[in-house]
CSV table of C-alpha atoms and ligand atoms in Angstrom, one decimal:
chain,number,residue,atom,x,y,z
A,1,UNK,CA,-9.2,-14.6,-21.3
A,2,UNK,CA,-6.4,-12.8,-19.7
A,3,UNK,CA,-4.1,-12.0,-22.6
A,4,UNK,CA,-0.9,-11.0,-19.7
A,5,UNK,CA,0.6,-14.0,-18.3
A,6,UNK,CA,3.8,-14.3,-16.3
A,7,UNK,CA,6.0,-17.2,-14.7
A,8,UNK,CA,4.6,-17.8,-11.4
A,9,UNK,CA,8.0,-17.2,-9.7
A,10,UNK,CA,8.7,-13.6,-10.9
A,11,UNK,CA,8.0,-11.2,-8.4
A,12,UNK,CA,4.6,-9.8,-8.5
A,13,UNK,CA,5.9,-6.3,-7.6
A,14,UNK,CA,9.4,-5.0,-8.8
A,15,UNK,CA,10.3,-1.4,-8.4
A,16,UNK,CA,13.6,-0.1,-9.1
A,17,UNK,CA,15.1,3.4,-8.4
A,18,UNK,CA,11.3,4.8,-8.7
A,19,UNK,CA,10.9,8.9,-8.5
A,20,UNK,CA,7.3,10.6,-9.1
A,21,UNK,CA,6.8,14.4,-9.1
A,22,UNK,CA,4.1,16.7,-9.4
A,23,UNK,CA,3.9,20.3,-10.9
A,24,UNK,CA,1.6,22.4,-8.2
A,25,UNK,CA,1.9,26.3,-8.2
A,26,UNK,CA,5.1,26.5,-10.4
A,27,UNK,CA,6.7,24.1,-7.8
A,28,UNK,CA,8.0,20.6,-8.4
A,29,UNK,CA,6.6,18.4,-5.6
A,30,UNK,CA,9.2,15.6,-4.8
A,31,UNK,CA,6.4,12.8,-3.9
A,32,UNK,CA,8.8,9.6,-4.0
A,33,UNK,CA,12.3,9.7,-4.2
A,34,UNK,CA,14.7,6.9,-5.5
A,35,UNK,CA,12.6,4.1,-4.2
A,36,UNK,CA,13.1,0.5,-4.7
A,37,UNK,CA,10.8,-2.5,-3.4
A,38,UNK,CA,10.3,-6.2,-4.9
A,39,UNK,CA,7.8,-8.4,-3.5
A,40,UNK,CA,7.7,-12.3,-3.8
A,41,UNK,CA,4.7,-14.1,-4.4
A,42,UNK,CA,2.6,-14.7,-1.8
A,43,UNK,CA,4.5,-11.9,0.7
A,44,UNK,CA,2.8,-9.3,3.1
A,45,UNK,CA,4.6,-6.1,3.1
A,46,UNK,CA,3.3,-3.2,5.2
A,47,UNK,CA,4.1,0.3,4.4
A,48,UNK,CA,4.4,2.9,6.8
A,49,UNK,CA,5.0,6.6,7.4
A,50,UNK,CA,3.8,9.6,8.3
A,51,UNK,CA,1.1,11.5,6.1
A,52,UNK,CA,2.7,13.0,2.6
A,53,UNK,CA,5.8,10.5,2.9
A,54,UNK,CA,4.8,9.1,-0.5
A,55,UNK,CA,3.0,5.5,0.3
A,56,UNK,CA,0.0,6.2,-1.8
A,57,UNK,CA,2.2,7.8,-4.6
A,58,UNK,CA,4.2,4.6,-4.6
A,59,UNK,CA,1.9,2.3,-5.0
A,60,UNK,CA,-0.6,4.1,-7.1
A,61,UNK,CA,2.7,4.8,-9.7
A,62,UNK,CA,3.3,0.9,-9.8
A,63,UNK,CA,-0.2,0.0,-11.0
A,64,UNK,CA,-0.4,3.1,-12.8
A,65,UNK,CA,-3.4,4.7,-11.3
A,66,UNK,CA,-1.7,8.2,-11.1
A,67,UNK,CA,-2.8,10.8,-13.9
A,68,UNK,CA,0.2,11.0,-16.6
A,69,UNK,CA,-0.5,14.5,-17.5
A,70,UNK,CA,0.1,15.3,-13.9
A,71,UNK,CA,2.6,12.8,-12.4
A,72,UNK,CA,5.9,13.0,-14.1
A,73,UNK,CA,7.0,8.9,-13.4
A,74,UNK,CA,10.8,7.6,-13.7
A,75,UNK,CA,11.9,4.0,-12.9
A,76,UNK,CA,14.4,2.0,-14.1
A,77,UNK,CA,12.3,-0.7,-13.3
A,78,UNK,CA,8.5,-0.7,-12.4
A,79,UNK,CA,6.8,-4.3,-13.3
A,80,UNK,CA,3.6,-6.2,-12.0
A,81,UNK,CA,3.9,-9.6,-12.1
A,82,UNK,CA,6.5,-9.1,-14.8
A,83,UNK,CA,4.9,-6.8,-17.0
A,84,UNK,CA,6.3,-3.5,-17.3
A,85,UNK,CA,3.5,-1.1,-16.3
A,86,UNK,CA,5.1,1.8,-17.9
A,87,UNK,CA,5.2,0.3,-21.5
A,88,UNK,CA,1.5,-1.3,-21.5
A,89,UNK,CA,-1.6,0.0,-23.0
A,90,UNK,CA,-4.6,1.0,-21.8
A,91,UNK,CA,-6.1,-2.4,-23.1
A,92,UNK,CA,-3.2,-4.2,-21.4
A,93,UNK,CA,-3.4,-2.3,-18.2
A,94,UNK,CA,-7.1,-3.1,-18.0
A,95,UNK,CA,-6.3,-7.0,-18.3
A,96,UNK,CA,-4.0,-6.5,-15.4
A,97,UNK,CA,-6.2,-5.2,-12.7
A,98,UNK,CA,-8.4,-7.3,-11.5
A,99,UNK,CA,-6.9,-10.7,-12.0
A,100,UNK,CA,-3.3,-9.7,-11.5
A,101,UNK,CA,-3.6,-6.8,-9.2
A,102,UNK,CA,-6.2,-5.1,-7.5
A,103,UNK,CA,-6.2,-1.8,-5.2
A,104,UNK,CA,-8.4,-0.9,-2.0
A,105,UNK,CA,-8.7,2.6,-1.5
A,106,UNK,CA,-9.6,4.4,1.8
A,107,UNK,CA,-12.6,5.6,0.7
A,108,UNK,CA,-14.9,3.1,-1.0
A,109,UNK,CA,-16.4,5.9,-2.9
A,110,UNK,CA,-13.5,6.7,-5.2
A,111,UNK,CA,-13.4,3.1,-6.2
A,112,UNK,CA,-17.0,1.9,-6.7
A,113,UNK,CA,-19.5,3.5,-9.1
A,114,UNK,CA,-22.3,5.4,-7.6
A,115,UNK,CA,-24.5,4.7,-10.5
A,116,UNK,CA,-24.5,1.0,-10.8
A,117,UNK,CA,-25.5,-2.0,-8.3
A,118,UNK,CA,-23.2,-3.1,-6.1
A,119,UNK,CA,-23.5,-6.7,-8.3
A,120,UNK,CA,-23.0,-5.2,-11.5
A,121,UNK,CA,-19.3,-3.8,-10.5
A,122,UNK,CA,-18.5,-7.2,-9.1
A,123,UNK,CA,-19.9,-9.3,-12.1
A,124,UNK,CA,-18.2,-6.9,-14.9
A,125,UNK,CA,-14.8,-7.7,-13.9
A,126,UNK,CA,-15.9,-11.7,-13.5
A,127,UNK,CA,-17.9,-11.8,-16.9
A,128,UNK,CA,-14.8,-10.2,-18.7
A,129,UNK,CA,-12.0,-12.0,-17.3
A,130,UNK,CA,-13.8,-15.2,-16.1
A,131,UNK,CA,-15.9,-15.6,-19.1
A,132,UNK,CA,-19.0,-16.2,-16.8
A,133,UNK,CA,-22.7,-16.2,-17.8
A,134,UNK,CA,-24.7,-13.5,-16.1
A,135,UNK,CA,-26.4,-16.0,-14.2
A,136,UNK,CA,-23.3,-17.3,-13.2
A,137,UNK,CA,-21.4,-14.1,-12.5
A,138,UNK,CA,-24.6,-13.1,-10.2
A,139,UNK,CA,-24.3,-16.0,-8.2
A,140,UNK,CA,-20.6,-15.8,-7.6
A,141,UNK,CA,-21.0,-11.9,-6.7
A,142,UNK,CA,-23.4,-13.0,-4.0
A,143,UNK,CA,-21.4,-15.6,-2.7
A,144,UNK,CA,-18.3,-13.2,-2.4
A,145,UNK,CA,-20.4,-10.5,-0.7
A,146,UNK,CA,-21.4,-13.2,1.9
A,147,UNK,CA,-17.5,-14.3,2.1
A,148,UNK,CA,-17.1,-10.6,3.3
A,149,UNK,CA,-19.6,-10.6,5.6
A,150,UNK,CA,-22.5,-8.7,4.4
A,151,UNK,CA,-25.4,-10.2,5.4
A,152,UNK,CA,-28.7,-10.6,2.9
A,153,UNK,CA,-25.8,-10.7,0.2
A,154,UNK,CA,-28.8,-11.5,-2.2
A,155,UNK,CA,-30.5,-8.3,-1.5
A,156,UNK,CA,-27.4,-6.4,-1.4
A,157,UNK,CA,-26.3,-7.2,-4.9
A,158,UNK,CA,-29.1,-5.2,-6.2
A,159,UNK,CA,-28.4,-2.0,-4.5
A,160,UNK,CA,-26.4,1.4,-5.2
A,161,UNK,CA,-23.5,2.0,-3.4
A,162,UNK,CA,-25.3,5.1,-1.3
A,163,UNK,CA,-27.5,2.3,0.4
A,164,UNK,CA,-24.7,0.8,2.4
A,165,UNK,CA,-23.3,2.1,5.5
A,166,UNK,CA,-19.5,2.6,5.5
A,167,UNK,CA,-18.2,-0.4,6.8
A,168,UNK,CA,-20.9,-2.5,4.2
A,169,UNK,CA,-19.2,-0.3,1.5
A,170,UNK,CA,-15.6,-1.2,2.3
A,171,UNK,CA,-16.7,-4.9,2.4
A,172,UNK,CA,-18.4,-4.5,-1.2
A,173,UNK,CA,-15.1,-2.6,-2.5
A,174,UNK,CA,-13.1,-5.5,-0.9
A,175,UNK,CA,-15.4,-8.3,-2.3
A,176,UNK,CA,-14.9,-6.6,-5.6
A,177,UNK,CA,-11.1,-6.4,-5.5
A,178,UNK,CA,-10.7,-10.2,-4.4
A,179,UNK,CA,-13.2,-11.1,-7.0
A,180,UNK,CA,-10.8,-12.4,-9.1
A,181,UNK,CA,-8.4,-13.7,-6.7
A,182,UNK,CA,-5.3,-11.3,-7.4
A,183,UNK,CA,-1.9,-12.2,-7.0
A,184,UNK,CA,-1.1,-8.9,-5.5
A,185,UNK,CA,-3.4,-6.5,-3.4
A,186,UNK,CA,-2.6,-3.0,-2.3
A,187,UNK,CA,-4.8,-2.1,0.4
A,188,UNK,CA,-4.2,1.6,1.1
A,189,UNK,CA,-5.3,2.7,4.2
A,190,UNK,CA,-8.8,0.8,3.9
A,191,UNK,CA,-9.9,0.7,7.4
A,192,UNK,CA,-8.7,4.4,8.5
A,193,UNK,CA,-12.4,5.6,8.1
A,194,UNK,CA,-14.1,3.1,10.2
A,195,UNK,CA,-14.7,3.0,13.4
A,196,UNK,CA,-12.3,0.6,15.7
A,197,UNK,CA,-14.6,-3.1,16.0
A,198,UNK,CA,-15.5,-2.8,12.1
A,199,UNK,CA,-11.8,-2.1,11.5
A,200,UNK,CA,-10.6,-5.2,13.2
A,201,UNK,CA,-13.3,-7.2,11.5
A,202,UNK,CA,-12.0,-6.0,8.3
A,203,UNK,CA,-8.4,-6.7,9.1
A,204,UNK,CA,-9.4,-10.2,10.2
A,205,UNK,CA,-11.3,-10.8,7.1
A,206,UNK,CA,-8.3,-9.9,4.5
A,207,UNK,CA,-5.9,-11.7,6.5
A,208,UNK,CA,-8.2,-14.8,6.5
A,209,UNK,CA,-8.5,-14.5,2.3
A,210,UNK,CA,-5.0,-13.2,1.5
A,211,UNK,CA,-4.0,-16.8,3.7
A,212,UNK,CA,-6.5,-18.7,1.6
A,213,UNK,CA,-5.7,-17.4,-1.9
A,214,UNK,CA,-1.9,-16.9,-0.9
A,215,UNK,CA,-2.0,-13.7,-2.6
A,216,UNK,CA,1.1,-10.9,-1.9
A,217,UNK,CA,-0.4,-8.0,-0.2
A,218,UNK,CA,0.9,-4.3,0.3
A,219,UNK,CA,-0.9,-3.3,3.4
A,220,UNK,CA,-0.4,0.6,3.7
A,221,UNK,CA,-1.2,2.6,7.1
A,222,UNK,CA,0.0,4.9,9.7
A,223,UNK,CA,-0.2,2.3,12.0
A,224,UNK,CA,2.8,0.2,12.8
A,225,UNK,CA,0.9,-1.3,15.7
A,226,UNK,CA,-2.0,-2.8,13.1
A,227,UNK,CA,0.9,-4.2,11.0
A,228,UNK,CA,2.0,-6.4,14.1
A,229,UNK,CA,-0.3,-9.4,13.5
A,230,UNK,CA,-0.6,-8.8,9.6
A,231,UNK,CA,2.9,-8.3,7.7
A,232,UNK,CA,5.8,-10.2,7.6
A,233,UNK,CA,7.8,-7.4,6.8
A,234,UNK,CA,7.7,-4.0,7.0
A,235,UNK,CA,8.6,-0.8,5.2
A,236,UNK,CA,8.8,2.2,6.6
A,237,UNK,CA,8.9,5.6,4.1
A,238,UNK,CA,10.3,9.0,5.1
A,239,UNK,CA,10.2,12.0,3.3
A,240,UNK,CA,9.4,9.9,-0.2
A,241,UNK,CA,12.3,7.5,0.8
A,242,UNK,CA,12.3,4.3,2.2
A,243,UNK,CA,14.6,4.6,5.1
A,244,UNK,CA,13.7,1.1,6.6
A,245,UNK,CA,12.8,-2.3,4.7
A,246,UNK,CA,13.1,-5.3,7.5
A,247,UNK,CA,11.5,-8.4,8.5
A,248,UNK,CA,8.6,-7.4,11.0
A,249,UNK,CA,9.9,-9.5,13.8
A,250,UNK,CA,13.3,-7.9,13.9
A,251,UNK,CA,11.6,-4.2,12.9
A,252,UNK,CA,9.6,-4.3,16.0
A,253,UNK,CA,12.8,-5.6,18.2
A,254,UNK,CA,15.5,-3.9,17.0
A,255,UNK,CA,14.7,-0.8,14.6
A,256,UNK,CA,17.6,0.5,13.1
A,257,UNK,CA,16.3,3.7,11.8
A,258,UNK,CA,16.0,6.4,14.5
A,259,UNK,CA,12.3,7.4,12.7
A,260,UNK,CA,11.5,3.8,13.0
A,261,UNK,CA,11.9,4.0,16.7
A,262,UNK,CA,10.1,7.3,16.7
A,263,UNK,CA,7.2,5.5,15.5
A,264,UNK,CA,7.6,2.7,17.8
A,265,UNK,CA,7.8,5.0,20.6
A,266,UNK,CA,4.8,6.8,19.7
A,267,UNK,CA,2.6,3.8,19.1
A,268,UNK,CA,-0.3,2.8,21.7
A,269,UNK,CA,-0.3,-1.0,21.4
A,270,UNK,CA,0.6,-2.5,25.0
A,271,UNK,CA,1.9,-5.7,22.9
A,272,UNK,CA,4.8,-3.5,21.4
A,273,UNK,CA,8.0,-3.0,23.3
A,274,UNK,CA,9.5,0.8,23.1
A,275,UNK,CA,6.1,2.4,24.5
A,276,UNK,CA,6.9,5.5,25.6
A,277,UNK,CA,4.4,7.1,23.5
A,278,UNK,CA,5.9,10.2,22.8
A,279,UNK,CA,5.3,11.6,19.4
A,280,UNK,CA,8.3,12.5,17.1
A,281,UNK,CA,9.3,16.2,17.6
A,282,UNK,CA,9.5,18.1,14.9
A,283,UNK,CA,7.6,18.1,11.4
A,284,UNK,CA,8.0,16.1,7.9
A,285,UNK,CA,10.0,17.9,5.4
A,286,UNK,CA,8.5,19.8,2.7
A,287,UNK,CA,8.0,17.8,-0.4
A,288,UNK,CA,8.7,21.3,-2.7
A,289,UNK,CA,12.4,20.9,-1.5
A,290,UNK,CA,15.0,19.4,-3.0
A,291,UNK,CA,16.7,17.8,-0.4
A,292,UNK,CA,20.3,16.7,-1.0
A,293,UNK,CA,20.6,15.1,2.5
A,294,UNK,CA,18.9,12.9,5.3
A,295,UNK,CA,15.3,14.0,5.2
A,296,UNK,CA,15.2,13.0,9.0
A,297,UNK,CA,18.3,14.9,10.4
A,298,UNK,CA,16.3,17.8,11.2
A,299,UNK,CA,14.4,15.8,14.0
A,300,UNK,CA,17.3,13.6,14.5
A,301,UNK,CA,19.3,13.5,17.9
A,302,UNK,CA,21.9,11.2,16.3
A,303,UNK,CA,22.6,13.6,13.1
A,304,UNK,CA,26.0,14.6,12.3
A,305,UNK,CA,27.2,17.2,9.4
A,306,UNK,CA,27.2,13.8,7.1
A,307,UNK,CA,23.5,13.6,7.6
A,308,UNK,CA,23.2,17.0,6.6
A,309,UNK,CA,25.1,16.7,3.3
A,310,UNK,CA,24.6,13.6,1.9
A,311,UNK,CA,21.7,11.2,1.2
A,312,UNK,CA,22.0,7.5,3.0
A,313,UNK,CA,21.7,4.7,1.0
A,314,UNK,CA,19.9,1.9,1.9
A,315,UNK,CA,21.8,-0.8,2.9
A,316,UNK,CA,22.2,-4.6,4.9
A,317,UNK,CA,22.4,-3.5,8.8
A,318,UNK,CA,21.8,-7.5,9.5
A,319,UNK,CA,20.0,-10.4,8.0
A,320,UNK,CA,16.7,-9.2,6.7
A,321,UNK,CA,17.0,-5.7,7.8
A,322,UNK,CA,18.3,-2.8,5.5
A,323,UNK,CA,18.6,1.0,6.7
A,324,UNK,CA,19.0,4.1,5.0
A,325,UNK,CA,20.8,5.8,8.1
A,326,UNK,CA,24.7,6.9,8.5
A,327,UNK,CA,24.4,6.1,12.5
A,328,UNK,CA,21.7,3.1,12.9
A,329,UNK,CA,20.8,2.2,16.0
A,330,UNK,CA,22.0,-1.2,15.6
A,331,UNK,CA,24.4,-2.5,13.3
A,332,UNK,CA,25.4,-6.1,13.7
A,333,UNK,CA,28.1,-6.3,11.4
A,334,UNK,CA,29.8,-3.5,14.0
B,401,LIG,N1,-2.2,14.5,-7.6
B,401,LIG,C1,-1.3,15.2,-6.8
B,401,LIG,N2,-0.4,16.4,-7.0
B,401,LIG,C2,0.4,17.2,-6.5
B,401,LIG,N3,1.3,16.5,-5.5
B,401,LIG,C3,0.5,15.2,-5.0
B,401,LIG,C4,-0.5,14.2,-5.4
B,401,LIG,N4,-0.3,13.2,-5.2
B,401,LIG,C5,0.2,13.4,-4.1
B,401,LIG,N5,0.8,14.6,-4.1
B,401,LIG,C6,1.9,15.2,-2.9
B,401,LIG,O1,3.1,14.0,-2.5
B,401,LIG,C7,3.3,13.7,-1.6
B,401,LIG,C8,3.4,12.4,-0.9
B,401,LIG,O2,1.8,12.0,-1.1
B,401,LIG,P1,1.1,10.8,-0.7
B,401,LIG,O3,-0.2,10.7,-1.0
B,401,LIG,O4,1.7,9.3,-1.3
B,401,LIG,O5,1.1,10.4,1.0
B,401,LIG,P2,0.9,9.2,1.7
B,401,LIG,O6,2.2,8.7,2.2
B,401,LIG,O7,0.1,8.1,0.9
B,401,LIG,O8,0.4,9.9,2.9
B,401,LIG,P3,-1.2,9.7,3.6
B,401,LIG,O9,-1.0,8.5,4.7
B,401,LIG,O10,-1.8,11.2,3.9
B,401,LIG,O11,-1.9,9.2,2.7
B,401,LIG,C9,2.6,14.8,-0.8
B,401,LIG,O12,3.1,16.0,-0.6
B,401,LIG,C10,1.4,15.1,-1.6
B,401,LIG,O13,0.7,16.3,-1.3
B,402,LIG,MG1,-2.0,7.7,1.3
């Protein structure tokens, strides 16, 4: 049985003032800077931002997936379903992963053990956490593989990861991640490596299961357009910080941060406004630099001296919309 329990109304994820850095070649890489993010049970959040903006490091820190010898993690609060992950021992962390939180990676090969059959990798969790018999767990594994659209699941269950195609492996990893119906699913660009058709199928699949199970989810992606169908709330990261956090509808209609507006402008989907499709000029900040300003200022047409000398705090500008900008594009209080 799972030794960990928490009140059902506790946030599934509570991050307050998280900063994460790495030592690399004698430099300190500031991957995540003062990030706060809370998710209610059942909430679906899309986490977007350019490559290197700190999305994976934020989410991996929350689940303690980073090597503690390499990453320096500091946070006022870092809780999953009410449990302080920084205080948990190895055993307690294992109890948390699976029934409470699961992580789907971009590359299924990082999560799947190449030496164990797909079936074995799914049944292990079921037996450990659900106390199922060998036969019971196997039957459930076959059912789960069928649920994620894997044909002939009774055959696949006996195969090794390399015997499956990329799309099938991704489905198998999703089946594994969902086997214990976690309260929180973190999907870290799980479709980036797949072709567009398979990508759409996987998105629909995860969406269906999310609705059926009512689980909370963080979907990490570069692709704002993809999130339009998926997320109720969007969080935008830039240079290791959250620059905007808003209800999805609001964000697509009235982005407040110039960077969000830029992302929307460079998105290619036709069902979204702001479709001039021009990439944001300039390049992202150097994570090795200790920036005491708005990291987006060098690329921002609205930047003033204030932006170049102080870090704008994340503050509400409307109902269900917060932005870290001294000159937001929208301010309902103005
Ligand atoms: N183990 C590590 N050691 C050193 N630096 C790291 C490590 N992991 C991440 N970083 C650095 O931290 C920063 C944030 O990386 P992160 O992987 O969170 O970005 P991301 O937003 O997930 O990007 P992508 O969209 O490419 O996945 C980057 O500058 C990255 O190089
Ligand atoms: Mg990433």
